[in-house]
Amino acid sequence: MSDGRLSVFKTYKLYVGGKFPRSESGRVYEVTDSKGNWLANAPLSSRKDARDAVVAARKAFGGWSGATAYNRGQILYRIAEMLEGRRDQFVREVAEAEGLSKPKAAALVDAAIDRWVWYAGWTDKIGQVAGGANPVAGPYFNLSTPEPTGVVTILAPQESSFLGLVSVIAPVIATGNTAVVIASENSPLPALSLGEVLATSDLPGGVVNVLSGRTSEIAAPLAAHQDVNALDLAGADEVLTKELEIAAADNLKRVLRPQPVDWSADPGTHRLTAFLETKTVWHPTGSLGASGSAY
């Protein structure tokens, strides 16, 4: 610099349990832009980092799933607010990561902010869409209500990494699940920066955990982990998808397979319902004091 001052380069870290640890392995890898120019060193997560992220996600699940849908919506809206305040930073990072012009990167960041708001509005409505009263033959009330599946491992999309990233995280946590996210291997920096937004948005620590590194190296132990309840394989290729589906079969995880997606299109409710379970409760009519049963 002309004044002799050295630039302060950003140190990217993981986001696990509401904190920003370096990788347990101490390893990093170089992240470059679309032209091969160095951008930063990103943490190279280990299996231990993945296990720590699952522990954090499980610890946060009870409080997050037990929060009111309205409260979850407020927090998702707060994420949008915080992201709006750091818009310029994300426009720069997305432009560098995806090789886009500033106007195109700005459009993607704006769409990602709007996506948080969109899912925030669904938190207290999806229960009415996915649940309801069922007609039965007999003197019973029969009610079905959706409940979150649990801890979801998400492989973020490799392309359109930021809008795609938001589009897979937001519906998972909107419905009360917690998440372990594996960032795009080639473009992890916007995802790691998103951790800083989440940490300042009232989202409880552990609800979202962000790892970076070699996707196949981190995903394999997570797919086999007995305390992971579901997988979103949005960022997996055909070979990795097959490997992870086999590993996931050990404890009957829900698996959302990768499919061609236009992340800029109306997302619909598919990803909201993908990681919900249905609880059905029977209760005798006219016997308010009697206990019902559920299955």
PDB file of C-alpha atoms in Angstrom:
ATOM      1  CA  MET A   1       0.000   0.000   0.000  1.00  0.00           C
ATOM      2  CA  SER A   2       1.140   3.555  -0.660  1.00  0.00           C
ATOM      3  CA  ASP A   3       1.131   4.485   3.041  1.00  0.00           C
ATOM      4  CA  GLY A   4       3.196   1.430   3.960  1.00  0.00           C
ATOM      5  CA  ARG A   5       0.351  -0.238   5.845  1.00  0.00           C
ATOM      6  CA  LEU A   6      -0.034  -4.000   5.505  1.00  0.00           C
ATOM      7  CA  SER A   7      -3.468  -5.415   4.695  1.00  0.00           C
ATOM      8  CA  VAL A   8      -5.174  -7.478   7.380  1.00  0.00           C
ATOM      9  CA  PHE A   9      -6.202 -10.702   5.696  1.00  0.00           C
ATOM     10  CA  LYS A  10      -9.299 -12.431   6.984  1.00  0.00           C
ATOM     11  CA  THR A  11      -8.831 -15.707   8.844  1.00  0.00           C
ATOM     12  CA  TYR A  12     -11.680 -18.031   7.927  1.00  0.00           C
ATOM     13  CA  LYS A  13     -12.803 -20.481  10.591  1.00  0.00           C
ATOM     14  CA  LEU A  14     -15.412 -23.165  11.040  1.00  0.00           C
ATOM     15  CA  TYR A  15     -18.705 -22.404  12.768  1.00  0.00           C
ATOM     16  CA  VAL A  16     -19.565 -25.101  15.314  1.00  0.00           C
ATOM     17  CA  GLY A  17     -21.764 -24.808  18.379  1.00  0.00           C
ATOM     18  CA  GLY A  18     -22.012 -21.045  18.026  1.00  0.00           C
ATOM     19  CA  LYS A  19     -18.215 -20.675  18.143  1.00  0.00           C
ATOM     20  CA  PHE A  20     -15.470 -20.265  15.544  1.00  0.00           C
ATOM     21  CA  PRO A  21     -12.871 -23.001  16.000  1.00  0.00           C
ATOM     22  CA  ARG A  22      -9.998 -23.728  13.683  1.00  0.00           C
ATOM     23  CA  SER A  23     -10.039 -27.233  12.284  1.00  0.00           C
ATOM     24  CA  GLU A  24      -9.031 -29.830  14.864  1.00  0.00           C
ATOM     25  CA  SER A  25      -6.555 -31.123  12.276  1.00  0.00           C
ATOM     26  CA  GLY A  26      -4.785 -27.771  12.014  1.00  0.00           C
ATOM     27  CA  ARG A  27      -4.943 -28.125   8.232  1.00  0.00           C
ATOM     28  CA  VAL A  28      -6.042 -25.572   5.657  1.00  0.00           C
ATOM     29  CA  TYR A  29      -6.396 -25.561   1.895  1.00  0.00           C
ATOM     30  CA  GLU A  30      -6.093 -22.820  -0.671  1.00  0.00           C
ATOM     31  CA  VAL A  31      -9.252 -21.312  -2.130  1.00  0.00           C
ATOM     32  CA  THR A  32      -8.886 -19.628  -5.514  1.00  0.00           C
ATOM     33  CA  ASP A  33     -11.142 -17.555  -7.725  1.00  0.00           C
ATOM     34  CA  SER A  34     -12.406 -18.598 -11.156  1.00  0.00           C
ATOM     35  CA  LYS A  35      -9.082 -17.517 -12.708  1.00  0.00           C
ATOM     36  CA  GLY A  36      -6.946 -19.456 -10.257  1.00  0.00           C
ATOM     37  CA  ASN A  37      -5.925 -16.469  -8.139  1.00  0.00           C
ATOM     38  CA  TRP A  38      -5.520 -17.100  -4.408  1.00  0.00           C
ATOM     39  CA  LEU A  39      -8.342 -15.755  -2.243  1.00  0.00           C
ATOM     40  CA  ALA A  40      -7.806 -17.254   1.209  1.00  0.00           C
ATOM     41  CA  ASN A  41      -6.957 -20.352   3.193  1.00  0.00           C
ATOM     42  CA  ALA A  42     -10.015 -22.278   4.378  1.00  0.00           C
ATOM     43  CA  PRO A  43     -10.073 -24.826   7.219  1.00  0.00           C
ATOM     44  CA  LEU A  44      -9.757 -28.439   6.102  1.00  0.00           C
ATOM     45  CA  SER A  45     -12.220 -30.159   8.429  1.00  0.00           C
ATOM     46  CA  SER A  46     -11.486 -33.552   9.930  1.00  0.00           C
ATOM     47  CA  ARG A  47     -13.724 -36.401  11.082  1.00  0.00           C
ATOM     48  CA  LYS A  48     -13.363 -35.037  14.611  1.00  0.00           C
ATOM     49  CA  ASP A  49     -14.727 -31.669  13.467  1.00  0.00           C
ATOM     50  CA  ALA A  50     -17.685 -33.501  11.904  1.00  0.00           C
ATOM     51  CA  ARG A  51     -18.383 -35.399  15.134  1.00  0.00           C
ATOM     52  CA  ASP A  52     -18.150 -32.193  17.164  1.00  0.00           C
ATOM     53  CA  ALA A  53     -20.660 -30.551  14.815  1.00  0.00           C
ATOM     54  CA  VAL A  54     -23.137 -33.418  15.302  1.00  0.00           C
ATOM     55  CA  VAL A  55     -22.798 -33.171  19.087  1.00  0.00           C
ATOM     56  CA  ALA A  56     -23.502 -29.424  18.894  1.00  0.00           C
ATOM     57  CA  ALA A  57     -26.479 -29.927  16.582  1.00  0.00           C
ATOM     58  CA  ARG A  58     -27.990 -32.601  18.832  1.00  0.00           C
ATOM     59  CA  LYS A  59     -27.518 -30.450  21.929  1.00  0.00           C
ATOM     60  CA  ALA A  60     -29.327 -27.549  20.233  1.00  0.00           C
ATOM     61  CA  PHE A  61     -32.171 -29.653  18.833  1.00  0.00           C
ATOM     62  CA  GLY A  62     -34.371 -29.787  21.936  1.00  0.00           C
ATOM     63  CA  GLY A  63     -34.513 -26.042  22.453  1.00  0.00           C
ATOM     64  CA  TRP A  64     -34.843 -25.173  18.766  1.00  0.00           C
ATOM     65  CA  SER A  65     -37.537 -27.737  17.951  1.00  0.00           C
ATOM     66  CA  GLY A  66     -39.384 -26.744  21.124  1.00  0.00           C
ATOM     67  CA  ALA A  67     -39.395 -23.037  20.268  1.00  0.00           C
ATOM     68  CA  THR A  68     -42.595 -21.623  18.867  1.00  0.00           C
ATOM     69  CA  ALA A  69     -42.853 -21.468  15.096  1.00  0.00           C
ATOM     70  CA  TYR A  70     -43.417 -17.732  15.403  1.00  0.00           C
ATOM     71  CA  ASN A  71     -40.151 -17.315  17.299  1.00  0.00           C
ATOM     72  CA  ARG A  72     -38.246 -19.324  14.695  1.00  0.00           C
ATOM     73  CA  GLY A  73     -39.719 -17.043  12.029  1.00  0.00           C
ATOM     74  CA  GLN A  74     -38.511 -13.961  13.906  1.00  0.00           C
ATOM     75  CA  ILE A  75     -34.996 -15.366  14.057  1.00  0.00           C
ATOM     76  CA  LEU A  76     -34.912 -16.257  10.351  1.00  0.00           C
ATOM     77  CA  TYR A  77     -36.062 -12.727   9.579  1.00  0.00           C
ATOM     78  CA  ARG A  78     -33.274 -11.420  11.830  1.00  0.00           C
ATOM     79  CA  ILE A  79     -30.770 -13.419   9.748  1.00  0.00           C
ATOM     80  CA  ALA A  80     -32.052 -11.584   6.674  1.00  0.00           C
ATOM     81  CA  GLU A  81     -31.610  -8.260   8.495  1.00  0.00           C
ATOM     82  CA  MET A  82     -28.015  -9.024   9.447  1.00  0.00           C
ATOM     83  CA  LEU A  83     -27.204 -10.264   5.952  1.00  0.00           C
ATOM     84  CA  GLU A  84     -28.657  -7.075   4.485  1.00  0.00           C
ATOM     85  CA  GLY A  85     -26.310  -5.070   6.705  1.00  0.00           C
ATOM     86  CA  ARG A  86     -23.292  -6.969   5.346  1.00  0.00           C
ATOM     87  CA  ARG A  87     -24.512  -7.023   1.764  1.00  0.00           C
ATOM     88  CA  ASP A  88     -21.403  -5.380   0.265  1.00  0.00           C
ATOM     89  CA  GLN A  89     -19.100  -7.964   1.821  1.00  0.00           C
ATOM     90  CA  PHE A  90     -21.139 -10.860   0.464  1.00  0.00           C
ATOM     91  CA  VAL A  91     -21.434  -9.309  -2.991  1.00  0.00           C
ATOM     92  CA  ARG A  92     -17.639  -9.146  -3.133  1.00  0.00           C
ATOM     93  CA  GLU A  93     -17.172 -12.704  -1.842  1.00  0.00           C
ATOM     94  CA  VAL A  94     -19.813 -14.182  -4.150  1.00  0.00           C
ATOM     95  CA  ALA A  95     -18.386 -12.325  -7.155  1.00  0.00           C
ATOM     96  CA  GLU A  96     -14.903 -13.691  -6.411  1.00  0.00           C
ATOM     97  CA  ALA A  97     -16.098 -17.198  -5.572  1.00  0.00           C
ATOM     98  CA  GLU A  98     -18.353 -17.683  -8.578  1.00  0.00           C
ATOM     99  CA  GLY A  99     -16.561 -15.554 -11.149  1.00  0.00           C
ATOM    100  CA  LEU A 100     -19.479 -13.149 -11.550  1.00  0.00           C
ATOM    101  CA  SER A 101     -19.749  -9.459 -12.255  1.00  0.00           C
ATOM    102  CA  LYS A 102     -20.669  -7.273  -9.302  1.00  0.00           C
ATOM    103  CA  PRO A 103     -24.239  -6.669 -10.592  1.00  0.00           C
ATOM    104  CA  LYS A 104     -24.861 -10.412 -11.026  1.00  0.00           C
ATOM    105  CA  ALA A 105     -23.372 -11.176  -7.616  1.00  0.00           C
ATOM    106  CA  ALA A 106     -25.525  -8.443  -6.074  1.00  0.00           C
ATOM    107  CA  ALA A 107     -28.632 -10.000  -7.614  1.00  0.00           C
ATOM    108  CA  LEU A 108     -27.715 -13.397  -6.096  1.00  0.00           C
ATOM    109  CA  VAL A 109     -27.098 -11.914  -2.651  1.00  0.00           C
ATOM    110  CA  ASP A 110     -30.392 -10.011  -2.795  1.00  0.00           C
ATOM    111  CA  ALA A 111     -32.153 -13.241  -3.770  1.00  0.00           C
ATOM    112  CA  ALA A 112     -30.517 -15.032  -0.826  1.00  0.00           C
ATOM    113  CA  ILE A 113     -31.684 -12.336   1.582  1.00  0.00           C
ATOM    114  CA  ASP A 114     -35.206 -12.572   0.170  1.00  0.00           C
ATOM    115  CA  ARG A 115     -35.063 -16.369   0.522  1.00  0.00           C
ATOM    116  CA  TRP A 116     -34.498 -16.045   4.280  1.00  0.00           C
ATOM    117  CA  VAL A 117     -37.530 -13.747   4.510  1.00  0.00           C
ATOM    118  CA  TRP A 118     -39.626 -16.157   2.429  1.00  0.00           C
ATOM    119  CA  TYR A 119     -38.876 -19.115   4.695  1.00  0.00           C
ATOM    120  CA  ALA A 120     -39.342 -16.952   7.799  1.00  0.00           C
ATOM    121  CA  GLY A 121     -42.924 -16.439   6.678  1.00  0.00           C
ATOM    122  CA  TRP A 122     -43.496 -20.187   6.388  1.00  0.00           C
ATOM    123  CA  THR A 123     -42.445 -21.211   9.894  1.00  0.00           C
ATOM    124  CA  ASP A 124     -45.902 -20.782  11.448  1.00  0.00           C
ATOM    125  CA  LYS A 125     -47.857 -21.905   8.376  1.00  0.00           C
ATOM    126  CA  ILE A 126     -46.317 -25.209   7.305  1.00  0.00           C
ATOM    127  CA  GLY A 127     -48.060 -26.992  10.212  1.00  0.00           C
ATOM    128  CA  GLN A 128     -51.444 -26.173   8.710  1.00  0.00           C
ATOM    129  CA  VAL A 129     -50.332 -27.248   5.234  1.00  0.00           C
ATOM    130  CA  ALA A 130     -48.687 -30.527   6.286  1.00  0.00           C
ATOM    131  CA  GLY A 131     -51.050 -31.444   9.138  1.00  0.00           C
ATOM    132  CA  GLY A 132     -54.751 -31.425   9.931  1.00  0.00           C
ATOM    133  CA  ALA A 133     -57.755 -33.291  11.298  1.00  0.00           C
ATOM    134  CA  ASN A 134     -58.456 -36.701   9.763  1.00  0.00           C
ATOM    135  CA  PRO A 135     -61.947 -38.197   9.289  1.00  0.00           C
ATOM    136  CA  VAL A 136     -62.196 -41.548  11.105  1.00  0.00           C
ATOM    137  CA  ALA A 137     -64.976 -44.083  11.659  1.00  0.00           C
ATOM    138  CA  GLY A 138     -65.578 -43.907  15.382  1.00  0.00           C
ATOM    139  CA  PRO A 139     -65.996 -41.496  18.299  1.00  0.00           C
ATOM    140  CA  TYR A 140     -62.466 -40.062  18.082  1.00  0.00           C
ATOM    141  CA  PHE A 141     -60.596 -36.923  17.227  1.00  0.00           C
ATOM    142  CA  ASN A 142     -57.729 -37.866  14.909  1.00  0.00           C
ATOM    143  CA  LEU A 143     -55.134 -35.150  14.395  1.00  0.00           C
ATOM    144  CA  SER A 144     -51.892 -35.251  12.398  1.00  0.00           C
ATOM    145  CA  THR A 145     -49.150 -32.744  13.124  1.00  0.00           C
ATOM    146  CA  PRO A 146     -45.680 -32.389  11.532  1.00  0.00           C
ATOM    147  CA  GLU A 147     -42.589 -32.574  13.706  1.00  0.00           C
ATOM    148  CA  PRO A 148     -38.911 -32.027  12.806  1.00  0.00           C
ATOM    149  CA  THR A 149     -36.839 -35.082  11.934  1.00  0.00           C
ATOM    150  CA  GLY A 150     -33.763 -34.110  13.979  1.00  0.00           C
ATOM    151  CA  VAL A 151     -30.150 -33.507  12.955  1.00  0.00           C
ATOM    152  CA  VAL A 152     -29.765 -33.019   9.198  1.00  0.00           C
ATOM    153  CA  THR A 153     -26.457 -33.157   7.327  1.00  0.00           C
ATOM    154  CA  ILE A 154     -26.515 -30.841   4.315  1.00  0.00           C
ATOM    155  CA  LEU A 155     -24.111 -31.009   1.380  1.00  0.00           C
ATOM    156  CA  ALA A 156     -24.285 -27.493  -0.011  1.00  0.00           C
ATOM    157  CA  PRO A 157     -24.552 -27.104  -3.795  1.00  0.00           C
ATOM    158  CA  GLN A 158     -21.199 -26.834  -5.525  1.00  0.00           C
ATOM    159  CA  GLU A 159     -22.491 -24.333  -8.085  1.00  0.00           C
ATOM    160  CA  SER A 160     -24.504 -21.168  -7.351  1.00  0.00           C
ATOM    161  CA  SER A 161     -22.936 -21.741  -3.980  1.00  0.00           C
ATOM    162  CA  PHE A 162     -24.431 -18.876  -1.952  1.00  0.00           C
ATOM    163  CA  LEU A 163     -28.068 -18.779  -3.104  1.00  0.00           C
ATOM    164  CA  GLY A 164     -28.076 -22.565  -3.195  1.00  0.00           C
ATOM    165  CA  LEU A 165     -26.557 -22.678   0.285  1.00  0.00           C
ATOM    166  CA  VAL A 166     -29.282 -20.470   1.762  1.00  0.00           C
ATOM    167  CA  SER A 167     -31.942 -22.409  -0.147  1.00  0.00           C
ATOM    168  CA  VAL A 168     -30.963 -25.681   1.545  1.00  0.00           C
ATOM    169  CA  ILE A 169     -30.243 -24.379   5.068  1.00  0.00           C
ATOM    170  CA  ALA A 170     -33.283 -22.143   5.580  1.00  0.00           C
ATOM    171  CA  PRO A 171     -36.048 -24.770   5.116  1.00  0.00           C
ATOM    172  CA  VAL A 172     -34.262 -27.271   7.353  1.00  0.00           C
ATOM    173  CA  ILE A 173     -34.075 -24.929  10.341  1.00  0.00           C
ATOM    174  CA  ALA A 174     -37.408 -23.218   9.610  1.00  0.00           C
ATOM    175  CA  THR A 175     -39.173 -26.463  10.496  1.00  0.00           C
ATOM    176  CA  GLY A 176     -37.245 -27.002  13.745  1.00  0.00           C
ATOM    177  CA  ASN A 177     -34.380 -29.239  12.624  1.00  0.00           C
ATOM    178  CA  THR A 178     -30.722 -28.529  13.337  1.00  0.00           C
ATOM    179  CA  ALA A 179     -28.053 -28.745  10.660  1.00  0.00           C
ATOM    180  CA  VAL A 180     -24.470 -29.746   9.950  1.00  0.00           C
ATOM    181  CA  VAL A 181     -23.541 -28.040   6.691  1.00  0.00           C
ATOM    182  CA  ILE A 182     -20.652 -29.009   4.422  1.00  0.00           C
ATOM    183  CA  ALA A 183     -19.810 -25.906   2.394  1.00  0.00           C
ATOM    184  CA  SER A 184     -19.035 -25.973  -1.320  1.00  0.00           C
ATOM    185  CA  GLU A 185     -15.537 -27.413  -1.598  1.00  0.00           C
ATOM    186  CA  ASN A 186     -14.334 -24.952  -4.247  1.00  0.00           C
ATOM    187  CA  SER A 187     -16.253 -21.885  -3.002  1.00  0.00           C
ATOM    188  CA  PRO A 188     -16.526 -22.164   0.806  1.00  0.00           C
ATOM    189  CA  LEU A 189     -15.837 -18.557   1.782  1.00  0.00           C
ATOM    190  CA  PRO A 190     -19.402 -17.150   1.563  1.00  0.00           C
ATOM    191  CA  ALA A 191     -20.614 -20.106   3.654  1.00  0.00           C
ATOM    192  CA  LEU A 192     -17.959 -19.518   6.318  1.00  0.00           C
ATOM    193  CA  SER A 193     -18.848 -15.815   6.386  1.00  0.00           C
ATOM    194  CA  LEU A 194     -22.509 -16.761   6.758  1.00  0.00           C
ATOM    195  CA  GLY A 195     -21.540 -18.318  10.091  1.00  0.00           C
ATOM    196  CA  GLU A 196     -20.648 -14.810  11.305  1.00  0.00           C
ATOM    197  CA  VAL A 197     -24.123 -13.600  10.309  1.00  0.00           C
ATOM    198  CA  LEU A 198     -25.809 -16.520  12.066  1.00  0.00           C
ATOM    199  CA  ALA A 199     -23.795 -15.885  15.226  1.00  0.00           C
ATOM    200  CA  THR A 200     -25.145 -12.334  15.493  1.00  0.00           C
ATOM    201  CA  SER A 201     -28.755 -13.041  14.543  1.00  0.00           C
ATOM    202  CA  ASP A 202     -30.212 -14.562  17.747  1.00  0.00           C
ATOM    203  CA  LEU A 203     -29.926 -18.078  16.281  1.00  0.00           C
ATOM    204  CA  PRO A 204     -28.987 -20.383  19.187  1.00  0.00           C
ATOM    205  CA  GLY A 205     -25.513 -21.877  18.948  1.00  0.00           C
ATOM    206  CA  GLY A 206     -25.473 -25.332  17.387  1.00  0.00           C
ATOM    207  CA  VAL A 207     -28.634 -24.929  15.301  1.00  0.00           C
ATOM    208  CA  VAL A 208     -26.446 -24.473  12.210  1.00  0.00           C
ATOM    209  CA  ASN A 209     -22.847 -25.713  12.063  1.00  0.00           C
ATOM    210  CA  VAL A 210     -20.664 -24.983   9.026  1.00  0.00           C
ATOM    211  CA  LEU A 211     -17.708 -27.132   7.951  1.00  0.00           C
ATOM    212  CA  SER A 212     -15.359 -26.653   5.007  1.00  0.00           C
ATOM    213  CA  GLY A 213     -12.928 -29.015   3.322  1.00  0.00           C
ATOM    214  CA  ARG A 214     -13.032 -32.099   1.131  1.00  0.00           C
ATOM    215  CA  THR A 215     -16.716 -32.921   0.715  1.00  0.00           C
ATOM    216  CA  SER A 216     -16.283 -36.699   0.398  1.00  0.00           C
ATOM    217  CA  GLU A 217     -13.892 -36.822   3.366  1.00  0.00           C
ATOM    218  CA  ILE A 218     -16.343 -35.075   5.713  1.00  0.00           C
ATOM    219  CA  ALA A 219     -19.596 -36.487   4.321  1.00  0.00           C
ATOM    220  CA  ALA A 220     -18.739 -40.176   4.680  1.00  0.00           C
ATOM    221  CA  PRO A 221     -18.515 -40.242   8.506  1.00  0.00           C
ATOM    222  CA  LEU A 222     -21.572 -37.993   8.795  1.00  0.00           C
ATOM    223  CA  ALA A 223     -23.660 -40.299   6.602  1.00  0.00           C
ATOM    224  CA  ALA A 224     -22.743 -43.237   8.837  1.00  0.00           C
ATOM    225  CA  HIS A 225     -23.127 -41.319  12.112  1.00  0.00           C
ATOM    226  CA  GLN A 226     -25.839 -42.886  14.250  1.00  0.00           C
ATOM    227  CA  ASP A 227     -26.979 -39.522  15.641  1.00  0.00           C
ATOM    228  CA  VAL A 228     -27.596 -37.975  12.227  1.00  0.00           C
ATOM    229  CA  ASN A 229     -31.239 -38.395  11.218  1.00  0.00           C
ATOM    230  CA  ALA A 230     -31.288 -37.169   7.627  1.00  0.00           C
ATOM    231  CA  LEU A 231     -29.154 -36.164   4.649  1.00  0.00           C
ATOM    232  CA  ASP A 232     -29.669 -33.492   2.001  1.00  0.00           C
ATOM    233  CA  LEU A 233     -27.324 -34.490  -0.826  1.00  0.00           C
ATOM    234  CA  ALA A 234     -27.819 -31.356  -2.934  1.00  0.00           C
ATOM    235  CA  GLY A 235     -24.080 -30.971  -3.521  1.00  0.00           C
ATOM    236  CA  ALA A 236     -23.153 -34.618  -4.122  1.00  0.00           C
ATOM    237  CA  ASP A 237     -22.265 -36.153  -7.474  1.00  0.00           C
ATOM    238  CA  GLU A 238     -23.625 -39.512  -8.624  1.00  0.00           C
ATOM    239  CA  VAL A 239     -20.780 -41.598  -7.197  1.00  0.00           C
ATOM    240  CA  LEU A 240     -20.785 -39.871  -3.798  1.00  0.00           C
ATOM    241  CA  THR A 241     -24.584 -40.031  -3.622  1.00  0.00           C
ATOM    242  CA  LYS A 242     -24.531 -43.823  -3.953  1.00  0.00           C
ATOM    243  CA  GLU A 243     -21.795 -44.156  -1.331  1.00  0.00           C
ATOM    244  CA  LEU A 244     -23.615 -41.952   1.170  1.00  0.00           C
ATOM    245  CA  GLU A 245     -26.980 -43.641   0.624  1.00  0.00           C
ATOM    246  CA  ILE A 246     -25.396 -46.993   1.488  1.00  0.00           C
ATOM    247  CA  ALA A 247     -23.791 -45.542   4.616  1.00  0.00           C
ATOM    248  CA  ALA A 248     -27.076 -43.893   5.631  1.00  0.00           C
ATOM    249  CA  ALA A 249     -28.975 -47.191   5.540  1.00  0.00           C
ATOM    250  CA  ASP A 250     -27.450 -48.302   8.856  1.00  0.00           C
ATOM    251  CA  ASN A 251     -29.915 -46.304  10.939  1.00  0.00           C
ATOM    252  CA  LEU A 252     -32.660 -45.579   8.423  1.00  0.00           C
ATOM    253  CA  LYS A 253     -31.938 -41.927   7.708  1.00  0.00           C
ATOM    254  CA  ARG A 254     -34.156 -39.793   5.520  1.00  0.00           C
ATOM    255  CA  VAL A 255     -32.247 -39.005   2.320  1.00  0.00           C
ATOM    256  CA  LEU A 256     -33.070 -36.176  -0.076  1.00  0.00           C
ATOM    257  CA  ARG A 257     -31.341 -37.082  -3.326  1.00  0.00           C
ATOM    258  CA  PRO A 258     -29.726 -34.439  -5.556  1.00  0.00           C
ATOM    259  CA  GLN A 259     -31.727 -33.242  -8.536  1.00  0.00           C
ATOM    260  CA  PRO A 260     -31.412 -30.431 -11.080  1.00  0.00           C
ATOM    261  CA  VAL A 261     -32.595 -27.239  -9.406  1.00  0.00           C
ATOM    262  CA  ASP A 262     -32.941 -23.649 -10.545  1.00  0.00           C
ATOM    263  CA  TRP A 263     -32.141 -21.967  -7.244  1.00  0.00           C
ATOM    264  CA  SER A 264     -33.547 -18.663  -8.457  1.00  0.00           C
ATOM    265  CA  ALA A 265     -37.012 -20.161  -9.035  1.00  0.00           C
ATOM    266  CA  ASP A 266     -39.876 -20.215  -6.524  1.00  0.00           C
ATOM    267  CA  PRO A 267     -38.717 -22.907  -4.052  1.00  0.00           C
ATOM    268  CA  GLY A 268     -42.173 -24.187  -3.138  1.00  0.00           C
ATOM    269  CA  THR A 269     -42.662 -26.244   0.022  1.00  0.00           C
ATOM    270  CA  HIS A 270     -40.792 -29.389  -1.029  1.00  0.00           C
ATOM    271  CA  ARG A 271     -37.743 -28.748   1.116  1.00  0.00           C
ATOM    272  CA  LEU A 272     -39.877 -27.673   4.064  1.00  0.00           C
ATOM    273  CA  THR A 273     -41.695 -31.012   4.151  1.00  0.00           C
ATOM    274  CA  ALA A 274     -38.682 -33.177   3.243  1.00  0.00           C
ATOM    275  CA  PHE A 275     -37.454 -33.340   6.841  1.00  0.00           C
ATOM    276  CA  LEU A 276     -40.720 -33.473   8.749  1.00  0.00           C
ATOM    277  CA  GLU A 277     -42.247 -36.510  10.459  1.00  0.00           C
ATOM    278  CA  THR A 278     -45.990 -36.859  10.991  1.00  0.00           C
ATOM    279  CA  LYS A 279     -47.343 -37.564  14.474  1.00  0.00           C
ATOM    280  CA  THR A 280     -50.965 -38.729  14.637  1.00  0.00           C
ATOM    281  CA  VAL A 281     -52.922 -38.417  17.880  1.00  0.00           C
ATOM    282  CA  TRP A 282     -56.232 -40.193  18.670  1.00  0.00           C
ATOM    283  CA  HIS A 283     -58.491 -38.859  21.397  1.00  0.00           C
ATOM    284  CA  PRO A 284     -61.958 -40.023  22.391  1.00  0.00           C
ATOM    285  CA  THR A 285     -64.697 -37.488  21.756  1.00  0.00           C
ATOM    286  CA  GLY A 286     -66.725 -36.395  24.791  1.00  0.00           C
ATOM    287  CA  SER A 287     -64.042 -37.573  27.238  1.00  0.00           C
ATOM    288  CA  LEU A 288     -61.781 -34.627  27.766  1.00  0.00           C
ATOM    289  CA  GLY A 289     -60.285 -36.217  30.848  1.00  0.00           C
ATOM    290  CA  ALA A 290     -59.246 -39.385  29.023  1.00  0.00           C
ATOM    291  CA  SER A 291     -55.730 -39.677  27.715  1.00  0.00           C
ATOM    292  CA  GLY A 292     -55.206 -40.073  23.989  1.00  0.00           C
ATOM    293  CA  SER A 293     -52.635 -42.188  22.251  1.00  0.00           C
ATOM    294  CA  ALA A 294     -50.163 -41.298  19.552  1.00  0.00           C
ATOM    295  CA  TYR A 295     -48.200 -43.181  16.968  1.00  0.00           C
TER     296      TYR A 295
END
